[in-house]
Backbone as numpy.savetxt, mean C-alpha at the origin, in Angstrom:
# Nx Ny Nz CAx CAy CAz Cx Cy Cz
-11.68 45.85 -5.57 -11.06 44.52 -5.45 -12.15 43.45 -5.30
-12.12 42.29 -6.13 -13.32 41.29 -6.07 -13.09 40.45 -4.93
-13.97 40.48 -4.48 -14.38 39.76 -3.28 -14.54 37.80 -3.38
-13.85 37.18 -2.29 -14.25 35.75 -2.55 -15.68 35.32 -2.37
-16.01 34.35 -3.22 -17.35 34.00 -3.04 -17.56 33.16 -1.43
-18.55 33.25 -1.27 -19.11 32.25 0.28 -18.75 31.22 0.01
-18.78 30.12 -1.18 -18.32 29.05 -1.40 -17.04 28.99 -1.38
-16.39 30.09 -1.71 -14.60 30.02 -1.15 -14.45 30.33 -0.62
-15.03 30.73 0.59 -14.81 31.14 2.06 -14.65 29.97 2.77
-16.11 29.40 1.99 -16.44 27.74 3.36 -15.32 27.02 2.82
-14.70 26.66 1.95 -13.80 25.65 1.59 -12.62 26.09 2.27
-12.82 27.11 2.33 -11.25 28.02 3.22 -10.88 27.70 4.36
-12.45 27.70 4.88 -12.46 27.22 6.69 -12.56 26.04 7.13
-12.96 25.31 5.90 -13.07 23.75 5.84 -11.60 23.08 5.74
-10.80 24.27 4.82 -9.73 23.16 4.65 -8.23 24.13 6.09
-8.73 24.90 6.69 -8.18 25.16 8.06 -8.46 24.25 9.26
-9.34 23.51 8.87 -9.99 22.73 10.13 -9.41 21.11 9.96
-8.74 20.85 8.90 -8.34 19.79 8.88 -7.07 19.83 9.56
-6.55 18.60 10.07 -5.29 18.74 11.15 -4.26 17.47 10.11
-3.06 17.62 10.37 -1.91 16.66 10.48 -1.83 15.12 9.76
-2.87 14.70 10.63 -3.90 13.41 10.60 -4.56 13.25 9.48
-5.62 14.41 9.54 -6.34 14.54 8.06 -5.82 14.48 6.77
-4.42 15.17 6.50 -4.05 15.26 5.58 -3.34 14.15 5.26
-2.80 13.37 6.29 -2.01 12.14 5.64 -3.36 10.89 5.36
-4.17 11.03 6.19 -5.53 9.95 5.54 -5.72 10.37 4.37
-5.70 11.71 4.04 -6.66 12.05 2.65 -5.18 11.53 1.66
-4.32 11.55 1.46 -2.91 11.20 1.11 -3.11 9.77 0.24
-3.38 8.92 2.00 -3.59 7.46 1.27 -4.71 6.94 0.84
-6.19 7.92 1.32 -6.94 7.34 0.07 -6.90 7.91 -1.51
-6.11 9.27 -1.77 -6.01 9.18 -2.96 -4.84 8.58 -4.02
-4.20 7.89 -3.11 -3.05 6.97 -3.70 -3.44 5.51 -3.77
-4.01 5.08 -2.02 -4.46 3.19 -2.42 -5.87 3.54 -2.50
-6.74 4.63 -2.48 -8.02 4.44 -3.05 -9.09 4.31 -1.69
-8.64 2.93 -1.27 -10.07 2.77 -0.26 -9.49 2.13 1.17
-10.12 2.44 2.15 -9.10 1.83 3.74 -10.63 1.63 3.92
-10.42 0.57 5.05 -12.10 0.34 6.05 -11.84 0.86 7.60
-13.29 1.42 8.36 -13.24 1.73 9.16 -11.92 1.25 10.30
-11.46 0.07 10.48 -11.09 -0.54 10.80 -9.30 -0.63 11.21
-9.18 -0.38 9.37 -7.99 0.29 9.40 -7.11 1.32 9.37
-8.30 2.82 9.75 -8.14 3.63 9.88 -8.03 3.71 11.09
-8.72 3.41 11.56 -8.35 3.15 13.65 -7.17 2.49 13.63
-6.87 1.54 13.29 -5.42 1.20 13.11 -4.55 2.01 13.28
-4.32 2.52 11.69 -3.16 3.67 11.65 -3.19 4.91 12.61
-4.24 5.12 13.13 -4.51 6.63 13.60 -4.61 6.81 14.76
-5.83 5.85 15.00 -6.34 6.35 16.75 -6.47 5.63 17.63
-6.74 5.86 18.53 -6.47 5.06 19.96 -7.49 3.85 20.22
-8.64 4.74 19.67 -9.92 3.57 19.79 -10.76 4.01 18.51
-11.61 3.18 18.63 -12.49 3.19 17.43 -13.34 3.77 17.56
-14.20 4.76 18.68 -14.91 5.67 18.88 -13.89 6.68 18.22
-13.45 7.06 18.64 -12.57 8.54 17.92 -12.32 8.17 16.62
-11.96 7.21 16.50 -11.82 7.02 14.77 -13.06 7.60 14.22
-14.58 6.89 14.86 -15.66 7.22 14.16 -16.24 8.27 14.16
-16.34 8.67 15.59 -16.20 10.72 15.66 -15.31 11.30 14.79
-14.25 11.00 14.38 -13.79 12.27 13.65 -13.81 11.78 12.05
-14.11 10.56 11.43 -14.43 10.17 10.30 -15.98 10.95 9.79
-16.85 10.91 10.87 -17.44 11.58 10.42 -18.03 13.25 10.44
-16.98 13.46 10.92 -16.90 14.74 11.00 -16.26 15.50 9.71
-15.59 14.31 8.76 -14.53 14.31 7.46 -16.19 14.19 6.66
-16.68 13.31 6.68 -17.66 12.68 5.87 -18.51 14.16 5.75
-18.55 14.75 6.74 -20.16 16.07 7.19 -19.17 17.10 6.16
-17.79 16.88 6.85 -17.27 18.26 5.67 -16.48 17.89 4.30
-16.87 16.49 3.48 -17.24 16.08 2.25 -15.89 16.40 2.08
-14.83 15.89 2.86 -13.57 15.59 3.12 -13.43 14.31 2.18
-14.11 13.23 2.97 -14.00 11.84 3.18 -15.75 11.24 2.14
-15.56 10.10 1.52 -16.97 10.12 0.61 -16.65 8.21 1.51
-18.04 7.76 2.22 -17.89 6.12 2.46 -18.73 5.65 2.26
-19.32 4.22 2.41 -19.96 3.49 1.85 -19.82 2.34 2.47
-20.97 1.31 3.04 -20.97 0.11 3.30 -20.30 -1.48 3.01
-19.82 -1.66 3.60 -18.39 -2.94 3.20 -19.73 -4.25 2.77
-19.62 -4.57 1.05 -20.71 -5.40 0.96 -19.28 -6.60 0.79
-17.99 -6.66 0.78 -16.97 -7.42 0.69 -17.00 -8.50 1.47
-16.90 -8.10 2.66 -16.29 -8.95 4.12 -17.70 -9.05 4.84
-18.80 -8.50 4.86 -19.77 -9.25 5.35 -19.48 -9.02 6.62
-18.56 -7.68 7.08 -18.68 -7.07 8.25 -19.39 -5.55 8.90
-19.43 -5.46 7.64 -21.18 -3.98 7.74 -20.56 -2.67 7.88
-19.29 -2.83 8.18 -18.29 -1.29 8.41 -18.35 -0.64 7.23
-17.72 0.64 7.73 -17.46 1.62 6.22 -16.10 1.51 5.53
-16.39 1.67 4.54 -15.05 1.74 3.74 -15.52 3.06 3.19
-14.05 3.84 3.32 -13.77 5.29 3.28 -13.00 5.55 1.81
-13.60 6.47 1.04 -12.62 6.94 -0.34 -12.42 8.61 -0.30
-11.66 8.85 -1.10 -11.90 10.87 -0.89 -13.26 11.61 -1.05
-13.52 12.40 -0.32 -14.62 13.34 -0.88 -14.33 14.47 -1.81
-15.41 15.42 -2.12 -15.27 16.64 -3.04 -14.11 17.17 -2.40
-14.28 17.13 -1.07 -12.82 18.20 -0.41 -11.49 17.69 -0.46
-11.78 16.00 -0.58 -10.61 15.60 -0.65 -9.91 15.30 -1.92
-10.76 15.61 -2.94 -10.54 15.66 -4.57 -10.27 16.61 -4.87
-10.23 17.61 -4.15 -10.12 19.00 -4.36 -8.56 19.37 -4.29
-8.09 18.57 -2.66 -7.12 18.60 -2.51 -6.14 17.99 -3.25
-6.25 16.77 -3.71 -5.52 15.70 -4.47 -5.96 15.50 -5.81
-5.58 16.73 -6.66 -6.08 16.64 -8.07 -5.70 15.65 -8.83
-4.30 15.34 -8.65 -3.91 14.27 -9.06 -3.73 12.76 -8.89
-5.29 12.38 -8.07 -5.01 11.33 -7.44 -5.56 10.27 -8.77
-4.85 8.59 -8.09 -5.28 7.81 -8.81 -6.79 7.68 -8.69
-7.66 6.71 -9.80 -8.41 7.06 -10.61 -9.45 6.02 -10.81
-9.07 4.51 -11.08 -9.53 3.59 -11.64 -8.69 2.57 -11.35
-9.11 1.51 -10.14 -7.83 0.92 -9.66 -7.65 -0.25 -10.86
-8.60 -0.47 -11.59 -8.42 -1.41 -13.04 -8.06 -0.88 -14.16
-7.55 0.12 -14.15 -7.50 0.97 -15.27 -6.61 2.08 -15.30
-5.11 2.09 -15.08 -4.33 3.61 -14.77 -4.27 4.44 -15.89
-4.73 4.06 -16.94 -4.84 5.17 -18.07 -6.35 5.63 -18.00
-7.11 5.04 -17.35 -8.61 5.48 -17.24 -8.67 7.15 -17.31
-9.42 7.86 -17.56 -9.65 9.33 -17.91 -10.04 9.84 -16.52
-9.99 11.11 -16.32 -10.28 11.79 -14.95 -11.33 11.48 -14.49
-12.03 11.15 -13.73 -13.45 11.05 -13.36 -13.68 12.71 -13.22
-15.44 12.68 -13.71 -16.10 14.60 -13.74 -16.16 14.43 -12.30
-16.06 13.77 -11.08 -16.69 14.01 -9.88 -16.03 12.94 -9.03
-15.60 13.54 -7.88 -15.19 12.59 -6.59 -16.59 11.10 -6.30
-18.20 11.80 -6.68 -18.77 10.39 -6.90 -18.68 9.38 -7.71
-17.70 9.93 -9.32 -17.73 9.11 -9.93 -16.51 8.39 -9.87
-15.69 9.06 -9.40 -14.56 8.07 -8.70 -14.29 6.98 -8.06
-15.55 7.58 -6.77 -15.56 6.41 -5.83 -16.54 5.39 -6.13
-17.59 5.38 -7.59 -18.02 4.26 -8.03 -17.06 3.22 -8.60
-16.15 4.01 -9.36 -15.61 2.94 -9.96 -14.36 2.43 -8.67
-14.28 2.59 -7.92 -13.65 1.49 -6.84 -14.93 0.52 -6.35
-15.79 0.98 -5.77 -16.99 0.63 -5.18 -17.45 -1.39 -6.20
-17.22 -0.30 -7.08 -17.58 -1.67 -8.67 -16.27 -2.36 -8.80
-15.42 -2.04 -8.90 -14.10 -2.49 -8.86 -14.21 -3.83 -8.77
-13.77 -5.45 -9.52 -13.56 -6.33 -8.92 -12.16 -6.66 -8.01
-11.63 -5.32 -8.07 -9.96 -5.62 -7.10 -10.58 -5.38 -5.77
-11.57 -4.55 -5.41 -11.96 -4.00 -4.03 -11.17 -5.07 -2.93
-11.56 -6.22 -3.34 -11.36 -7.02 -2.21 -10.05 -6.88 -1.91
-9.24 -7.07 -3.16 -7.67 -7.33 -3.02 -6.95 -6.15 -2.74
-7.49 -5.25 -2.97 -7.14 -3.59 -2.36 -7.37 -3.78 -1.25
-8.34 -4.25 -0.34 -8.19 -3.98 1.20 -7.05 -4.61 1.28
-6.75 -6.18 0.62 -5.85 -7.10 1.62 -4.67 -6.40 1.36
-4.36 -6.13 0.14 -3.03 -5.37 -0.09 -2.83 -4.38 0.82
-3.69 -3.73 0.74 -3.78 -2.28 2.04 -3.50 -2.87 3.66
-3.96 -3.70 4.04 -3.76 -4.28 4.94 -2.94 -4.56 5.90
-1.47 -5.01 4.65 -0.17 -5.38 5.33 0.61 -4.18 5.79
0.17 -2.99 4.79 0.35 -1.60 4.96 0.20 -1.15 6.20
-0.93 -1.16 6.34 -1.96 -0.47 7.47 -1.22 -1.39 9.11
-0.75 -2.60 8.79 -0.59 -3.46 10.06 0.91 -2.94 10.92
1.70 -2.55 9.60 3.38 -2.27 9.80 2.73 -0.85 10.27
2.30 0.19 9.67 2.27 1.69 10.07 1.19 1.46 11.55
0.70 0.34 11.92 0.02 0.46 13.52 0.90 -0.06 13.99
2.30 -1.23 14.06 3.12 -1.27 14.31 3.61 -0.35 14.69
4.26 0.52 14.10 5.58 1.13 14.38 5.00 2.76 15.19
3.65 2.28 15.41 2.76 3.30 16.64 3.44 2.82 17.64
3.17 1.59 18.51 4.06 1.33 19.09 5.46 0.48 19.69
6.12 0.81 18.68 7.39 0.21 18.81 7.85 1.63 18.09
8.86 2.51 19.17 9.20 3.97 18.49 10.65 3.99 17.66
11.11 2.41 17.47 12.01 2.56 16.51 11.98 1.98 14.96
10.61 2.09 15.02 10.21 0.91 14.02 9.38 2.59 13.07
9.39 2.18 11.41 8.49 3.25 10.52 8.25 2.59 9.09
7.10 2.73 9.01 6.91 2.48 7.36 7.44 4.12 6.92
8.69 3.88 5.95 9.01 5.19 5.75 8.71 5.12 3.69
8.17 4.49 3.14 7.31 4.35 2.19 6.62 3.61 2.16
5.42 4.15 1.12 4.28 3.31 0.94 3.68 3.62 -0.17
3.82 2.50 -1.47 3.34 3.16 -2.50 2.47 1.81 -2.73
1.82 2.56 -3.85 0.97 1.56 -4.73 1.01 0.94 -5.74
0.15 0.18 -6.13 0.77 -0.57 -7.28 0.61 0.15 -8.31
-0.37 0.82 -8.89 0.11 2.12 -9.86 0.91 3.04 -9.99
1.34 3.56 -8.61 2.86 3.96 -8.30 3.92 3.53 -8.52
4.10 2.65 -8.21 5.54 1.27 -8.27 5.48 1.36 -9.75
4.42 0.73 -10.23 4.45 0.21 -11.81 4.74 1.64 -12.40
4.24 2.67 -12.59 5.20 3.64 -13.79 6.59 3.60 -12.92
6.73 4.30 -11.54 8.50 4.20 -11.07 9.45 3.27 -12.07
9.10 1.90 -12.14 9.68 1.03 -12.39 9.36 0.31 -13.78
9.02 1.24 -14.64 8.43 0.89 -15.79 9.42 0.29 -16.85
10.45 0.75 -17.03 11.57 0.23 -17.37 11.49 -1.41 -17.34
11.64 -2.09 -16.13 11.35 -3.04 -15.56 10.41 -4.26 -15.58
9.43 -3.59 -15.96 7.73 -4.20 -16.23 7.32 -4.88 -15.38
7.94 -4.42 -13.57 7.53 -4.82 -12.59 5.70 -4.22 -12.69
5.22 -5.29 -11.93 3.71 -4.62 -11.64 3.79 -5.63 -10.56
4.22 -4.98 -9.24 3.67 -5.84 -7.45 2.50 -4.94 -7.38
1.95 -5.22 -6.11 0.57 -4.86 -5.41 1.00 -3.83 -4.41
2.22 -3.65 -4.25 2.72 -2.54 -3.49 4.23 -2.81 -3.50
4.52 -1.36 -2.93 6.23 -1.52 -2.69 6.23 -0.45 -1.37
6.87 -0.84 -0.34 7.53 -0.14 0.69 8.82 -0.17 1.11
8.86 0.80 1.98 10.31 0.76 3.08 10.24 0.37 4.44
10.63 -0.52 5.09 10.13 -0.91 6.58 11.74 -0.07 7.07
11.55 0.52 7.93 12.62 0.15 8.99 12.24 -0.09 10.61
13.19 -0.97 10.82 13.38 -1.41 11.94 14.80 -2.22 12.50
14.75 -2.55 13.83 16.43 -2.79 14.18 17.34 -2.39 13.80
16.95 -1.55 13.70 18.64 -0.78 12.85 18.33 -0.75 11.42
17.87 -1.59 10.83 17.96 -1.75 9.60 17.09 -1.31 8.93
16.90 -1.02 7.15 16.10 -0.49 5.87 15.52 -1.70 5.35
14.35 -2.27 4.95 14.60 -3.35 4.05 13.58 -2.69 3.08
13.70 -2.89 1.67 12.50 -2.24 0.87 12.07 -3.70 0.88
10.97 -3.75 0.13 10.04 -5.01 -0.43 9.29 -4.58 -1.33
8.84 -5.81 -2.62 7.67 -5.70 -3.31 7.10 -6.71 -3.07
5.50 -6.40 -2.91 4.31 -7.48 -2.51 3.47 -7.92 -3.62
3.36 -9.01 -3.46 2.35 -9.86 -4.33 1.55 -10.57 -3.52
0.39 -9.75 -3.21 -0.86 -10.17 -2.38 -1.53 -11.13 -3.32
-1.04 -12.56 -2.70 -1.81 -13.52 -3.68 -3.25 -14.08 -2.66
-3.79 -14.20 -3.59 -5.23 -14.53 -3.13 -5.46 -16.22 -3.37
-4.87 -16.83 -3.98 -4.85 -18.47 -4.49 -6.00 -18.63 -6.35
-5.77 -17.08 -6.31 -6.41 -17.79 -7.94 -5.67 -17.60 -8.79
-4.30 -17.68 -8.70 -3.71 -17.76 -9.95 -2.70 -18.95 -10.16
-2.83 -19.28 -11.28 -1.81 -20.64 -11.58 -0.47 -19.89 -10.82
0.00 -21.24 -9.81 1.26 -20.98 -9.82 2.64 -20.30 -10.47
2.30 -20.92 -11.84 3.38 -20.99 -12.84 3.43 -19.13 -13.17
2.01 -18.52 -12.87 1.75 -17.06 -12.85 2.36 -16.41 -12.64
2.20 -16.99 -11.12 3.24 -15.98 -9.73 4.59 -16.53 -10.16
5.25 -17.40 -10.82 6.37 -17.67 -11.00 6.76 -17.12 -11.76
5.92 -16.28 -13.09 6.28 -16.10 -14.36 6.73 -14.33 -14.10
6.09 -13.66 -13.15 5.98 -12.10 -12.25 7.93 -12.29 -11.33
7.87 -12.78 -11.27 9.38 -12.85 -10.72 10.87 -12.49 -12.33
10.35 -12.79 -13.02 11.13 -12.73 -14.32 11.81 -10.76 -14.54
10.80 -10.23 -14.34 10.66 -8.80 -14.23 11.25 -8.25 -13.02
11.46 -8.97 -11.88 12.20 -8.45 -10.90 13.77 -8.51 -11.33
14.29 -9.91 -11.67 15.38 -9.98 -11.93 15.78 -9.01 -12.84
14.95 -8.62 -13.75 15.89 -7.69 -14.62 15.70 -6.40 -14.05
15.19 -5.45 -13.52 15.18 -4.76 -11.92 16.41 -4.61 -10.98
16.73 -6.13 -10.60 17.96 -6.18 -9.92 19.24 -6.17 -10.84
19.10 -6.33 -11.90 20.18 -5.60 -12.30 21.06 -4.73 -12.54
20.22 -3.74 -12.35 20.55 -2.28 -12.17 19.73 -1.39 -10.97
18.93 -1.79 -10.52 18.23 -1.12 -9.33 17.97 -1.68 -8.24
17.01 -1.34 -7.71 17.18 -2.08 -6.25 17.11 -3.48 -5.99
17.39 -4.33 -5.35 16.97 -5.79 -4.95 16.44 -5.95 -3.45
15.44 -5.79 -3.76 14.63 -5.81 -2.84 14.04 -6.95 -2.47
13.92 -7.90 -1.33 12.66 -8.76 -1.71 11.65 -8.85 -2.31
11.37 -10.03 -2.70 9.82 -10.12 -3.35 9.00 -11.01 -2.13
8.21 -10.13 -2.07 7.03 -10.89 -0.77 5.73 -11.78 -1.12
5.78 -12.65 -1.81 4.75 -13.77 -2.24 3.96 -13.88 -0.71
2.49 -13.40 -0.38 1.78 -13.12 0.41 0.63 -14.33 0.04
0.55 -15.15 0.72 -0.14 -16.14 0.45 -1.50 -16.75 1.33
-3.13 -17.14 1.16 -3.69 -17.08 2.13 -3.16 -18.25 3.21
-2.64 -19.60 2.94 -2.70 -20.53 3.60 -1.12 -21.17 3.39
-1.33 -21.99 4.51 0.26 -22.87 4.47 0.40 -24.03 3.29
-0.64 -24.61 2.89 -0.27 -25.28 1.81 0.20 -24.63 0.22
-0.54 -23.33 0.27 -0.09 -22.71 -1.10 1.49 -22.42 -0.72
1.71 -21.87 0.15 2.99 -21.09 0.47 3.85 -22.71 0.23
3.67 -23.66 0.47 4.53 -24.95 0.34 4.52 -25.30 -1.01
3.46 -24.95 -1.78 3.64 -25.48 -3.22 4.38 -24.57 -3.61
4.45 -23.33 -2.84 5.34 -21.66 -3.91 6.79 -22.90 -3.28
6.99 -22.86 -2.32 8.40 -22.77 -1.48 9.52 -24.45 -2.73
8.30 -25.21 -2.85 8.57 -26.17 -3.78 8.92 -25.96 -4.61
8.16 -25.26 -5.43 8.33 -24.68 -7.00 9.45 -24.10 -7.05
10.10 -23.34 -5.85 11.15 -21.99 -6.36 12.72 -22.92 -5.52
12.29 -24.09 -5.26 13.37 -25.19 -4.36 14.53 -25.13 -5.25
15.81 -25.01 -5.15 17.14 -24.61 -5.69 17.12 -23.74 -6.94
16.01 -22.92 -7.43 15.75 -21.83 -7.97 16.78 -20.62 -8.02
18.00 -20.43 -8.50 18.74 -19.54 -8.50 17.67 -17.77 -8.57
17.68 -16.74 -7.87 17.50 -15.89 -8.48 18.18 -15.05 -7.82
18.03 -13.28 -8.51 18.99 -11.94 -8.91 18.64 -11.63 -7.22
17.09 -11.83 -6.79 16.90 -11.17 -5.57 16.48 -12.22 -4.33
16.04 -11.43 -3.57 15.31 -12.47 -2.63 14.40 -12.69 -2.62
13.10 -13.63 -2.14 12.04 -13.99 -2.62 11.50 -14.81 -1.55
10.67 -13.88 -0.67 10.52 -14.83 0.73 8.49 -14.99 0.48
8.22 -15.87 1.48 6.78 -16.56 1.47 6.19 -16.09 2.69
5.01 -15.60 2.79 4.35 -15.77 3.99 2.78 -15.96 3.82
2.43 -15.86 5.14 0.47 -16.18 5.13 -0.15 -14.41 5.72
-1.60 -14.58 4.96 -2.06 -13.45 5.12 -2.55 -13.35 6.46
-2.63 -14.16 7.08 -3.03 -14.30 8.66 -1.81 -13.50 10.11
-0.71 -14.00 9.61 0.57 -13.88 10.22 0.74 -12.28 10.01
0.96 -11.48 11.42 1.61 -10.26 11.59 2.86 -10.16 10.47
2.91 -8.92 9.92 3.93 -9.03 8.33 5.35 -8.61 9.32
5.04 -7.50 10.33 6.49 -7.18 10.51 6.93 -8.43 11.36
6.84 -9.31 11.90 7.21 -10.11 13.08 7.74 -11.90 12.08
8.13 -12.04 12.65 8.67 -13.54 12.44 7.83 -14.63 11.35
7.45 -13.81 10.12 6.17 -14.60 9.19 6.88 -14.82 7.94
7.98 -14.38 7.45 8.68 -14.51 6.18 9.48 -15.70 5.84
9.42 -16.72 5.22 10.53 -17.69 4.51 11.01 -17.27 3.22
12.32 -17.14 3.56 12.60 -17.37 1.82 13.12 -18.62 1.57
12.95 -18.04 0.34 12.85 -19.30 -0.88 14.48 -20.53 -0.83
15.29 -19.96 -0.25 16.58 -20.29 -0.19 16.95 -20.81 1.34
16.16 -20.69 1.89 16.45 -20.70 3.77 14.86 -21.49 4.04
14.05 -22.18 3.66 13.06 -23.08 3.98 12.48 -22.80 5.39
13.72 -23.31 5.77 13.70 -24.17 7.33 13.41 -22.90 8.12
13.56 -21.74 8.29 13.62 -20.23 9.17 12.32 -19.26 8.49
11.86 -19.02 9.64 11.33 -17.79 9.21 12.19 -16.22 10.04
11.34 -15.55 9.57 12.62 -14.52 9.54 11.19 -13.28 10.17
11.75 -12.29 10.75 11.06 -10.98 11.02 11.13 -10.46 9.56
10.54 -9.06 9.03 10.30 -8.18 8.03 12.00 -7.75 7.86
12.25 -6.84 9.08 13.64 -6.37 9.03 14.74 -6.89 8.72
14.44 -8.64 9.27 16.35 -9.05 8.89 16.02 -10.07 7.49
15.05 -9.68 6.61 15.56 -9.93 5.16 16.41 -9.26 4.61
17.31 -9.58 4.06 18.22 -9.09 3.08 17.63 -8.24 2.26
17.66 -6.69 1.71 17.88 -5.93 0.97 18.64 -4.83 0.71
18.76 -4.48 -0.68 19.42 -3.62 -1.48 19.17 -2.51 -1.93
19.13 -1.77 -1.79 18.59 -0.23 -2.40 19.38 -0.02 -4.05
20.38 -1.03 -3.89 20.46 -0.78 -5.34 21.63 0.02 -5.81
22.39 0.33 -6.84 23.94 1.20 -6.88 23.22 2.78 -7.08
24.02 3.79 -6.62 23.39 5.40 -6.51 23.68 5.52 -7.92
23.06 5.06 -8.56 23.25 5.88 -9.91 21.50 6.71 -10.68
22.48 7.65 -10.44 20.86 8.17 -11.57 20.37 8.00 -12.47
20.90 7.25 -13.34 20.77 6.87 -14.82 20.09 6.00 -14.16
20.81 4.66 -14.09 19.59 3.72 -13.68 18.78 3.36 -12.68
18.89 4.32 -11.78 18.30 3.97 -10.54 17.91 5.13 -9.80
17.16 5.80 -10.12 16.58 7.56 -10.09 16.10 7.40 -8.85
15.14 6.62 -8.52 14.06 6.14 -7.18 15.24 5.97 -5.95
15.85 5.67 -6.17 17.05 5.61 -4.88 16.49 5.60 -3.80
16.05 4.96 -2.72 15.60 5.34 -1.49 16.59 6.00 -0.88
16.35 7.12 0.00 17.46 7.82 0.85 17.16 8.20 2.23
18.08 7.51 2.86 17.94 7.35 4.64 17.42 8.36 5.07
17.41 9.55 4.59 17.61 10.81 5.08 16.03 10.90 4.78
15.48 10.83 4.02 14.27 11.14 3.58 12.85 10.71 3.90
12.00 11.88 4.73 10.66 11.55 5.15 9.73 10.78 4.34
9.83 9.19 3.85 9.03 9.41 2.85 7.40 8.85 3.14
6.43 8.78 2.24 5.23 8.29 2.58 4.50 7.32 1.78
């Protein structure tokens, strides 16, 4: 009987030693790609010493592959998968500019092309609002990001559609489900842009979910020129405004129809959409652990 090699021994004991934790980090960097030190303590741990003890304890067993934040001009690491964690997630995304991009030969050549990436930046912020709701609902024990996808995710789901947001989740809280799609705007795009990306939701809500649309904005004057622009604006869904500064689950949302109020994450209005499988396969379901 052939014997395993030493190299599949160590990967054996390497991948026994990962815990719970490990596997849902390695999860979301091979889905959103890249998290910073920062916001991995977030989601995970208590303090940021343990974050960094056991990050690099991922890094030593080529779990975890990181690299210096030349973005934010705050010197931390930003974390992508390693060999072990490419190993695990064969099918992870790839090329955050590029979803037809070809396999990368190597978890290093992967994490160059994020590294080079001109989205890097907008991948953290997108990641961000993510990362803020799932340290949320650490503590508040009735509160869960019970999805979290990406925008290469969302976009084939919803291809039909020719939605392309920057993410799509499930919040719950107070009782309530709300899905959302995000449009982490950064202020460089013509208005008329972000106005023209709403067209594709409506036909979405026609047959699938109606979800909010979350126009994520850096400052209060952009969010007033959006809130202007979309002023007695009939549309299929909802379509609320906020600032990238402002906690996402807590009292930071206007929609487009209600000005005057801001609103928590939870008591926006949404729809999951009619149970049909034909047109609406993605169905979110109460019942379901999702991630």
């Amino acid at each position: 009987m052939r014997q395993p090699s030493s190299a599949r021994l160590q990967r054996l004991e390497l991948l026994r030693r990962l815990t719970a934790r490990d596997h849902l980090l390695l999860a979301w960097l091979a889905e959103h790609y890249v998290l910073t030190t920062d916001q991995i303590t977030a989601a995970f741990f208590p303090a940021r010493r343990a974050a960094l003890l056991r990050l690099a304890k991922l890094h030593h067993m080529q779990a975890v592959s990181r690299f210096v934040d030349a973005t934010t001009g705050s010197q931390q690491y930003l974390y992508t998968l390693g060999p072990l964690g490419a190993m695990i997630h064969k099918t992870q995304y790839n090329d955050p500019a590029d979803p037809g991009a070809r396999a990368p030969r190597t978890s290093i050549e992967r994490t160059e092309n994020i590294i080079g990436s001109r989205l890097l930046d907008h991948l953290l912020g997108t990641n961000q609002l993510f990362i803020d709701l799932h340290a949320y609902a650490r503590t508040d024990g009735t509160a869960r990001l019970a999805r979290w996808w990406s925008e290469q995710h969302t976009t084939a789901v919803f291809a039909r559609a020719g939605i392309r947001p920057d993410g799509h989740g499930v919040w719950t809280a107070g009782g309530r489900e709300v899905g959302f799609f995000l449009e982490h705007d950064r202020g460089t795009e013509k208005l008329g842009t972000v106005l023209r990306k709403l067209r594709a939701y409506e036909q979405l809500a026609a047959y699938g979910p109606r979800y909010p649309v979350l126009l994520r904005v850096p400052g209060r004057r952009r969010e007033q020129h959006l809130l202007q622009a979309l002023a007695g604006v009939r549309l299929a869904m909802p379509v609320a405004t906020g600032i990238h500064d402002e906690h996402p689950a807590g009292p930071a949302w206007t929609l487009t129809d209600q000005p005057a109020l801001r609103r928590w994450l939870h008591e926006l209005p949404s729809d999951h959409g009619p149970d049909n499988p034909a047109t609406n396969p993605h169905r979110f379901l109460s019942t379901a652990a999702e991630q």
